[in-house]
Amino acid sequence: MTDFFNHPFINQIKDLFKSGTKPGVEEEEVSFLRREKVVVFIGAYIMAVALWFIVNLSGSYSINVNLPIEPGNIPEDMALTEELPEFVQADVAGDGWQLLSLFNDPPTVIINIDNEEVNLFDQVRQRLSYLQGVDIAKVQPLLVRLDMEAKVSKKIPVVLNTDIQFQNRFGMIGEPVISPDSIIITGAASKVADIDEWVVQDTLRLKGVRNDISRNIELQESTGVIELSETEIQFEADISEFTEGETTVIINTRGLPRGQNVTYNPASVTITYDVPIEQFAEVEKLQPYQAYVPYSKILEDSTGYVTPDIDLTESDYELRLRNFKPKAVAYFTVIN
């Protein structure tokens, strides 16, 4: 027996599983032998797993599988009032190989819509009839109702809620553009009648914005019984850097009765505003704001001081009022 374990061939096999480098053996040869061990191990492992599957999947098993549900041919002028379940859960038993195929690729169950109430057990059994030896124990839900109404369409606006935070000194020019700004919804009359706008489910949230915005946003259906003419909308907005502008305007009186005159002290206010950098040169040549006091405000006042109202007169530019001084002015009424 001792001679057997000391045989040169046995010693060579032992050396394959010893760590370190044998004296006189090149490092490259040792590296090759180690890689060879790994390859042999992986091959043996794969063969073992394959044999395990072959042996074990030949037996009988029970599993729970979700089968997708779809309605059959619905008349073009009709629509479902309630969404069908997405899946029907079926407890099935049978040969392991067949169940593995069923679990990996569950077939879709097409529901016959000739009846208002459908027995899903019968539908599932009919759909799986091609699998020999597979038994269906139960399904959940067992029954579904198919209520339908006349199909109608309506055009409604799209509403997108936004939460956009700009980088300092940056802002939006004009109003954002949503394209398309309206969609056509189609479905059962009772479902469509109560929908006056389509609100996008997710709020558009952006932070630190300093460049123009262009986003494609998916429209998510609230229920499967409503069809949308569009699957997404596009949100676009022009962004610009703003700078500060300033102008001084004379205070006027609106609604002044004939024969009366009002003077103010001081007679003007200085207005500061934000303006896009690319519009600054043009706006600087204009007087984009006016200041006035309604005469009714003077009649109601008992302090001798009033606060002027500020109006934007140049609506072609994206101007934003920041401040004006003074906030209140004294006034004197002169009767001619």
Short mmCIF file of C-alpha atoms in Angstrom, two decimals:
data_model
loop_
_atom_site.label_atom_id
_atom_site.label_comp_id
_atom_site.label_asym_id
_atom_site.label_seq_id
_atom_site.Cartn_x
_atom_site.Cartn_y
_atom_site.Cartn_z
CA MET A 1 0.00 0.00 0.00
CA THR A 2 2.85 2.35 0.81
CA ASP A 3 4.31 1.72 -2.62
CA PHE A 4 0.96 2.69 -4.19
CA PHE A 5 0.87 6.13 -2.57
CA ASN A 6 4.49 6.69 -3.50
CA HIS A 7 3.90 5.81 -7.14
CA PRO A 8 5.15 8.62 -9.48
CA PHE A 9 1.68 9.04 -11.06
CA ILE A 10 0.00 9.42 -7.66
CA ASN A 11 2.63 11.89 -6.57
CA GLN A 12 1.99 13.94 -9.72
CA ILE A 13 -1.73 14.16 -8.92
CA LYS A 14 -0.92 15.27 -5.35
CA ASP A 15 1.32 18.00 -6.69
CA LEU A 16 -1.61 19.51 -8.66
CA PHE A 17 -3.36 20.40 -5.41
CA LYS A 18 -0.34 21.61 -3.48
CA SER A 19 0.18 25.37 -3.10
CA GLY A 20 3.49 27.00 -3.81
CA THR A 21 6.01 26.36 -6.55
CA LYS A 22 7.80 23.02 -6.74
CA PRO A 23 11.58 23.34 -7.04
CA GLY A 24 12.62 23.16 -10.65
CA VAL A 25 9.14 23.97 -12.00
CA GLU A 26 8.69 27.18 -13.94
CA GLU A 27 6.26 29.77 -12.56
CA GLU A 28 4.38 29.88 -15.89
CA GLU A 29 3.73 26.14 -15.71
CA VAL A 30 2.38 26.42 -12.15
CA SER A 31 0.05 29.24 -13.21
CA PHE A 32 -1.23 27.09 -16.06
CA LEU A 33 -1.90 24.18 -13.69
CA ARG A 34 -3.87 26.44 -11.33
CA ARG A 35 -6.04 27.73 -14.16
CA GLU A 36 -6.59 24.16 -15.24
CA LYS A 37 -7.83 23.27 -11.74
CA VAL A 38 -10.34 26.13 -11.84
CA VAL A 39 -11.63 25.10 -15.26
CA VAL A 40 -12.03 21.48 -14.15
CA PHE A 41 -13.89 22.59 -10.98
CA ILE A 42 -16.29 24.88 -12.89
CA GLY A 43 -16.99 22.17 -15.47
CA ALA A 44 -17.71 19.62 -12.76
CA TYR A 45 -19.98 22.06 -10.93
CA ILE A 46 -22.02 22.80 -14.07
CA MET A 47 -22.38 19.09 -14.80
CA ALA A 48 -23.55 18.45 -11.23
CA VAL A 49 -26.17 21.22 -11.39
CA ALA A 50 -27.39 19.98 -14.77
CA LEU A 51 -27.73 16.42 -13.47
CA TRP A 52 -29.60 17.73 -10.40
CA PHE A 53 -32.10 19.54 -12.63
CA ILE A 54 -32.57 16.53 -14.88
CA VAL A 55 -33.24 14.21 -11.96
CA ASN A 56 -35.39 16.50 -9.81
CA LEU A 57 -37.49 18.18 -12.50
CA SER A 58 -38.73 14.80 -13.67
CA GLY A 59 -40.94 14.62 -10.59
CA SER A 60 -44.38 16.16 -9.88
CA TYR A 61 -44.68 19.61 -8.28
CA SER A 62 -47.21 22.33 -7.45
CA ILE A 63 -46.61 26.05 -8.07
CA ASN A 64 -48.49 29.34 -8.06
CA VAL A 65 -48.22 31.28 -11.32
CA ASN A 66 -49.55 34.70 -12.44
CA LEU A 67 -51.17 34.58 -15.89
CA PRO A 68 -51.70 37.95 -17.66
CA ILE A 69 -55.30 38.83 -18.53
CA GLU A 70 -56.53 40.62 -21.65
CA PRO A 71 -60.11 41.21 -22.86
CA GLY A 72 -61.26 39.68 -26.12
CA ASN A 73 -62.52 41.68 -29.08
CA ILE A 74 -64.50 44.65 -27.73
CA PRO A 75 -66.96 46.33 -30.14
CA GLU A 76 -65.50 49.56 -31.52
CA ASP A 77 -68.34 51.69 -30.12
CA MET A 78 -68.14 50.19 -26.60
CA ALA A 79 -65.67 50.48 -23.70
CA LEU A 80 -65.15 48.79 -20.32
CA THR A 81 -66.27 50.76 -17.27
CA GLU A 82 -63.87 49.01 -14.89
CA GLU A 83 -60.31 47.84 -15.39
CA LEU A 84 -59.74 44.09 -15.50
CA PRO A 85 -57.32 42.46 -13.04
CA GLU A 86 -53.80 42.51 -14.43
CA PHE A 87 -53.22 38.85 -13.55
CA VAL A 88 -55.10 35.74 -12.53
CA GLN A 89 -53.31 33.61 -9.93
CA ALA A 90 -53.46 29.91 -10.68
CA ASP A 91 -52.36 27.00 -8.50
CA VAL A 92 -51.18 24.27 -10.90
CA ALA A 93 -49.59 20.85 -10.47
CA GLY A 94 -47.73 18.67 -12.92
CA ASP A 95 -44.40 17.59 -14.36
CA GLY A 96 -41.49 19.78 -13.25
CA TRP A 97 -40.28 20.51 -16.77
CA GLN A 98 -43.70 21.68 -17.91
CA LEU A 99 -44.17 23.83 -14.82
CA LEU A 100 -40.74 25.40 -15.34
CA SER A 101 -41.71 26.37 -18.88
CA LEU A 102 -45.05 27.74 -17.65
CA PHE A 103 -43.42 29.77 -14.88
CA ASN A 104 -40.81 31.32 -17.18
CA ASP A 105 -43.26 32.17 -19.98
CA PRO A 106 -46.84 32.33 -18.67
CA PRO A 107 -49.39 32.56 -21.52
CA THR A 108 -51.92 35.39 -21.71
CA VAL A 109 -55.53 34.51 -20.91
CA ILE A 110 -57.90 36.14 -23.43
CA ILE A 111 -61.27 36.66 -21.72
CA ASN A 112 -64.43 36.03 -23.71
CA ILE A 113 -66.57 39.18 -23.40
CA ASP A 114 -69.83 37.64 -24.64
CA ASN A 115 -71.05 37.34 -21.05
CA GLU A 116 -71.16 40.00 -18.33
CA GLU A 117 -69.74 37.53 -15.78
CA VAL A 118 -66.77 35.33 -16.69
CA ASN A 119 -65.59 32.20 -14.88
CA LEU A 120 -61.79 32.51 -14.88
CA PHE A 121 -61.30 28.89 -13.83
CA ASP A 122 -62.81 27.75 -17.12
CA GLN A 123 -60.83 30.34 -19.08
CA VAL A 124 -57.51 29.29 -17.49
CA ARG A 125 -58.24 25.57 -17.96
CA GLN A 126 -59.00 26.15 -21.62
CA ARG A 127 -55.86 28.27 -22.08
CA LEU A 128 -53.56 25.64 -20.49
CA SER A 129 -55.11 22.68 -22.26
CA TYR A 130 -52.02 22.33 -24.45
CA LEU A 131 -49.99 21.23 -21.40
CA GLN A 132 -50.60 17.51 -20.98
CA GLY A 133 -50.71 16.29 -17.40
CA VAL A 134 -50.97 19.75 -15.80
CA ASP A 135 -53.85 20.06 -13.32
CA ILE A 136 -55.38 23.35 -12.12
CA ALA A 137 -56.27 23.33 -8.43
CA LYS A 138 -57.78 26.83 -8.11
CA VAL A 139 -57.65 30.35 -9.52
CA GLN A 140 -57.96 33.76 -7.90
CA PRO A 141 -60.14 35.69 -8.61
CA LEU A 142 -62.67 33.10 -9.69
CA LEU A 143 -65.17 35.47 -11.37
CA VAL A 144 -64.89 38.87 -13.09
CA ARG A 145 -67.58 41.19 -14.42
CA LEU A 146 -67.36 42.89 -17.80
CA ASP A 147 -69.55 46.00 -17.67
CA MET A 148 -69.46 48.14 -20.82
CA GLU A 149 -70.87 51.48 -21.96
CA ALA A 150 -70.86 53.56 -25.11
CA LYS A 151 -67.37 54.81 -26.01
CA VAL A 152 -66.91 58.61 -26.20
CA SER A 153 -63.97 60.97 -26.75
CA LYS A 154 -63.20 64.41 -25.31
CA LYS A 155 -60.41 66.96 -25.71
CA ILE A 156 -59.00 68.27 -22.42
CA PRO A 157 -56.00 70.41 -21.38
CA VAL A 158 -52.83 68.91 -19.92
CA VAL A 159 -51.74 70.23 -16.51
CA LEU A 160 -48.13 69.85 -15.37
CA ASN A 161 -47.12 70.89 -11.86
CA THR A 162 -43.55 72.20 -11.60
CA ASP A 163 -41.08 72.93 -8.84
CA ILE A 164 -38.18 74.72 -10.56
CA GLN A 165 -35.42 76.39 -8.55
CA PHE A 166 -33.04 78.63 -10.46
CA GLN A 167 -29.43 79.45 -9.87
CA ASN A 168 -28.87 82.90 -8.39
CA ARG A 169 -29.59 85.72 -10.90
CA PHE A 170 -31.22 83.30 -13.37
CA GLY A 171 -34.87 83.01 -14.24
CA MET A 172 -37.47 82.07 -16.84
CA ILE A 173 -38.28 84.29 -19.82
CA GLY A 174 -41.97 84.24 -20.70
CA GLU A 175 -44.24 81.32 -20.01
CA PRO A 176 -43.15 77.69 -20.43
CA VAL A 177 -44.53 75.82 -23.42
CA ILE A 178 -46.21 72.41 -23.12
CA SER A 179 -46.59 70.54 -26.39
CA PRO A 180 -49.18 69.32 -26.98
CA ASP A 181 -51.08 71.42 -24.45
CA SER A 182 -54.19 69.23 -24.77
CA ILE A 183 -54.99 65.58 -25.47
CA ILE A 184 -57.99 63.48 -26.47
CA ILE A 185 -59.22 60.92 -23.96
CA THR A 186 -61.42 58.00 -24.96
CA GLY A 187 -63.39 55.62 -22.79
CA ALA A 188 -66.75 54.74 -21.26
CA ALA A 189 -69.13 57.72 -21.21
CA SER A 190 -69.52 57.75 -17.41
CA LYS A 191 -65.74 57.74 -16.90
CA VAL A 192 -64.91 60.44 -19.45
CA ALA A 193 -67.68 62.82 -18.35
CA ASP A 194 -66.01 63.70 -15.02
CA ILE A 195 -62.53 64.41 -16.44
CA ASP A 196 -61.98 68.09 -17.33
CA GLU A 197 -58.17 68.14 -17.32
CA TRP A 198 -55.35 65.62 -17.38
CA VAL A 199 -52.92 66.23 -14.53
CA VAL A 200 -49.49 64.68 -15.04
CA GLN A 201 -48.87 62.37 -12.10
CA ASP A 202 -45.29 63.43 -11.34
CA THR A 203 -44.27 67.02 -10.57
CA LEU A 204 -41.35 68.30 -12.66
CA ARG A 205 -38.66 69.12 -10.07
CA LEU A 206 -35.44 70.87 -11.10
CA LYS A 207 -32.75 72.59 -9.03
CA GLY A 208 -29.93 74.99 -9.87
CA VAL A 209 -31.32 75.72 -13.34
CA ARG A 210 -29.34 78.13 -15.53
CA ASN A 211 -29.87 76.75 -19.04
CA ASP A 212 -32.92 76.40 -21.27
CA ILE A 213 -35.21 73.52 -20.25
CA SER A 214 -36.40 70.80 -22.62
CA ARG A 215 -37.93 67.66 -21.14
CA ASN A 216 -40.04 64.81 -22.50
CA ILE A 217 -42.54 63.72 -19.86
CA GLU A 218 -44.55 60.51 -20.00
CA LEU A 219 -48.29 60.60 -19.47
CA GLN A 220 -49.34 57.90 -17.05
CA GLU A 221 -52.88 56.65 -17.34
CA SER A 222 -54.96 56.74 -14.18
CA THR A 223 -56.92 53.62 -15.17
CA GLY A 224 -56.74 51.10 -17.94
CA VAL A 225 -60.25 52.03 -19.15
CA ILE A 226 -59.14 55.48 -20.37
CA GLU A 227 -57.14 55.74 -23.61
CA LEU A 228 -54.94 58.77 -24.32
CA SER A 229 -54.19 60.20 -27.75
CA GLU A 230 -50.60 60.94 -26.64
CA THR A 231 -48.08 58.98 -24.61
CA GLU A 232 -45.85 61.93 -23.67
CA ILE A 233 -45.63 65.72 -23.70
CA GLN A 234 -42.69 68.09 -24.12
CA PHE A 235 -41.96 70.87 -21.64
CA GLU A 236 -39.79 73.76 -22.86
CA ALA A 237 -38.75 77.00 -21.17
CA ASP A 238 -36.27 79.76 -22.04
CA ILE A 239 -33.85 80.64 -19.24
CA SER A 240 -31.72 83.77 -19.01
CA GLU A 241 -29.43 85.56 -16.61
CA PHE A 242 -30.97 88.72 -15.14
CA THR A 243 -29.35 92.00 -14.17
CA GLU A 244 -30.64 95.06 -12.29
CA GLY A 245 -32.16 98.09 -14.02
CA GLU A 246 -33.34 101.39 -12.58
CA THR A 247 -35.65 104.20 -13.68
CA THR A 248 -37.18 107.32 -12.11
CA VAL A 249 -40.79 108.25 -12.92
CA ILE A 250 -43.11 111.14 -12.04
CA ILE A 251 -46.13 110.32 -9.86
CA ASN A 252 -49.50 111.01 -11.50
CA THR A 253 -53.04 111.06 -10.10
CA ARG A 254 -55.80 108.93 -11.64
CA GLY A 255 -59.48 109.82 -11.37
CA LEU A 256 -58.78 113.44 -10.40
CA PRO A 257 -61.96 115.58 -10.48
CA ARG A 258 -62.03 118.63 -12.76
CA GLY A 259 -60.86 121.78 -11.03
CA GLN A 260 -58.58 120.00 -8.55
CA ASN A 261 -54.86 119.38 -8.54
CA VAL A 262 -52.61 117.19 -6.36
CA THR A 263 -48.89 117.64 -5.87
CA TYR A 264 -46.58 115.11 -4.25
CA ASN A 265 -43.44 115.42 -2.19
CA PRO A 266 -41.27 113.96 -3.50
CA ALA A 267 -42.81 114.21 -6.95
CA SER A 268 -41.18 111.01 -8.30
CA VAL A 269 -40.15 107.51 -7.27
CA THR A 270 -37.08 105.47 -8.20
CA ILE A 271 -37.92 101.97 -9.39
CA THR A 272 -35.46 99.07 -9.50
CA TYR A 273 -36.22 95.96 -11.52
CA ASP A 274 -34.67 92.78 -12.91
CA VAL A 275 -34.21 92.47 -16.66
CA PRO A 276 -32.62 89.77 -18.85
CA ILE A 277 -29.09 90.74 -19.82
CA GLU A 278 -29.89 90.54 -23.52
CA GLN A 279 -32.80 93.00 -23.08
CA PHE A 280 -31.01 95.48 -20.81
CA ALA A 281 -29.70 97.81 -23.54
CA GLU A 282 -33.14 98.24 -25.11
CA VAL A 283 -35.04 98.70 -21.86
CA GLU A 284 -32.55 101.28 -20.60
CA LYS A 285 -33.71 103.65 -23.39
CA LEU A 286 -37.35 103.35 -22.29
CA GLN A 287 -39.44 104.22 -19.27
CA PRO A 288 -40.91 100.75 -18.64
CA TYR A 289 -42.92 101.65 -15.51
CA GLN A 290 -45.37 104.33 -14.42
CA ALA A 291 -46.32 105.44 -10.91
CA TYR A 292 -49.75 106.78 -9.97
CA VAL A 293 -52.10 107.36 -7.04
CA PRO A 294 -55.85 106.76 -7.47
CA TYR A 295 -57.77 109.82 -6.24
CA SER A 296 -60.02 107.48 -4.23
CA LYS A 297 -56.98 106.52 -2.15
CA ILE A 298 -56.43 110.19 -1.28
CA LEU A 299 -60.07 110.61 -0.23
CA GLU A 300 -59.79 107.59 2.08
CA ASP A 301 -56.47 108.72 3.61
CA SER A 302 -56.23 110.55 6.93
CA THR A 303 -52.43 110.54 7.42
CA GLY A 304 -51.28 112.87 4.64
CA TYR A 305 -49.17 110.11 3.06
CA VAL A 306 -50.04 107.66 0.29
CA THR A 307 -48.25 104.75 -1.39
CA PRO A 308 -48.10 104.98 -5.20
CA ASP A 309 -49.15 102.07 -7.40
CA ILE A 310 -46.59 100.83 -9.95
CA ASP A 311 -47.63 99.55 -13.39
CA LEU A 312 -45.52 97.89 -16.08
CA THR A 313 -46.00 99.69 -19.41
CA GLU A 314 -43.55 97.71 -21.60
CA SER A 315 -45.05 94.23 -21.69
CA ASP A 316 -42.82 93.08 -24.55
CA TYR A 317 -39.93 92.66 -22.12
CA GLU A 318 -39.45 90.23 -19.25
CA LEU A 319 -39.19 92.76 -16.40
CA ARG A 320 -39.63 91.99 -12.71
CA LEU A 321 -40.26 94.71 -10.17
CA ARG A 322 -37.82 94.53 -7.28
CA ASN A 323 -38.41 97.69 -5.28
CA PHE A 324 -39.32 101.37 -5.41
CA LYS A 325 -38.48 104.31 -3.16
CA PRO A 326 -39.90 106.11 -1.36
CA LYS A 327 -42.67 103.79 -0.29
CA ALA A 328 -44.92 106.68 0.75
CA VAL A 329 -45.13 110.31 -0.37
CA ALA A 330 -46.82 113.38 1.07
CA TYR A 331 -49.53 115.02 -0.99
CA PHE A 332 -51.17 118.41 -1.19
CA THR A 333 -54.56 119.05 -2.75
CA VAL A 334 -55.08 122.33 -4.55
CA ILE A 335 -58.57 123.44 -5.54
CA ASN A 336 -58.68 125.84 -8.45
#
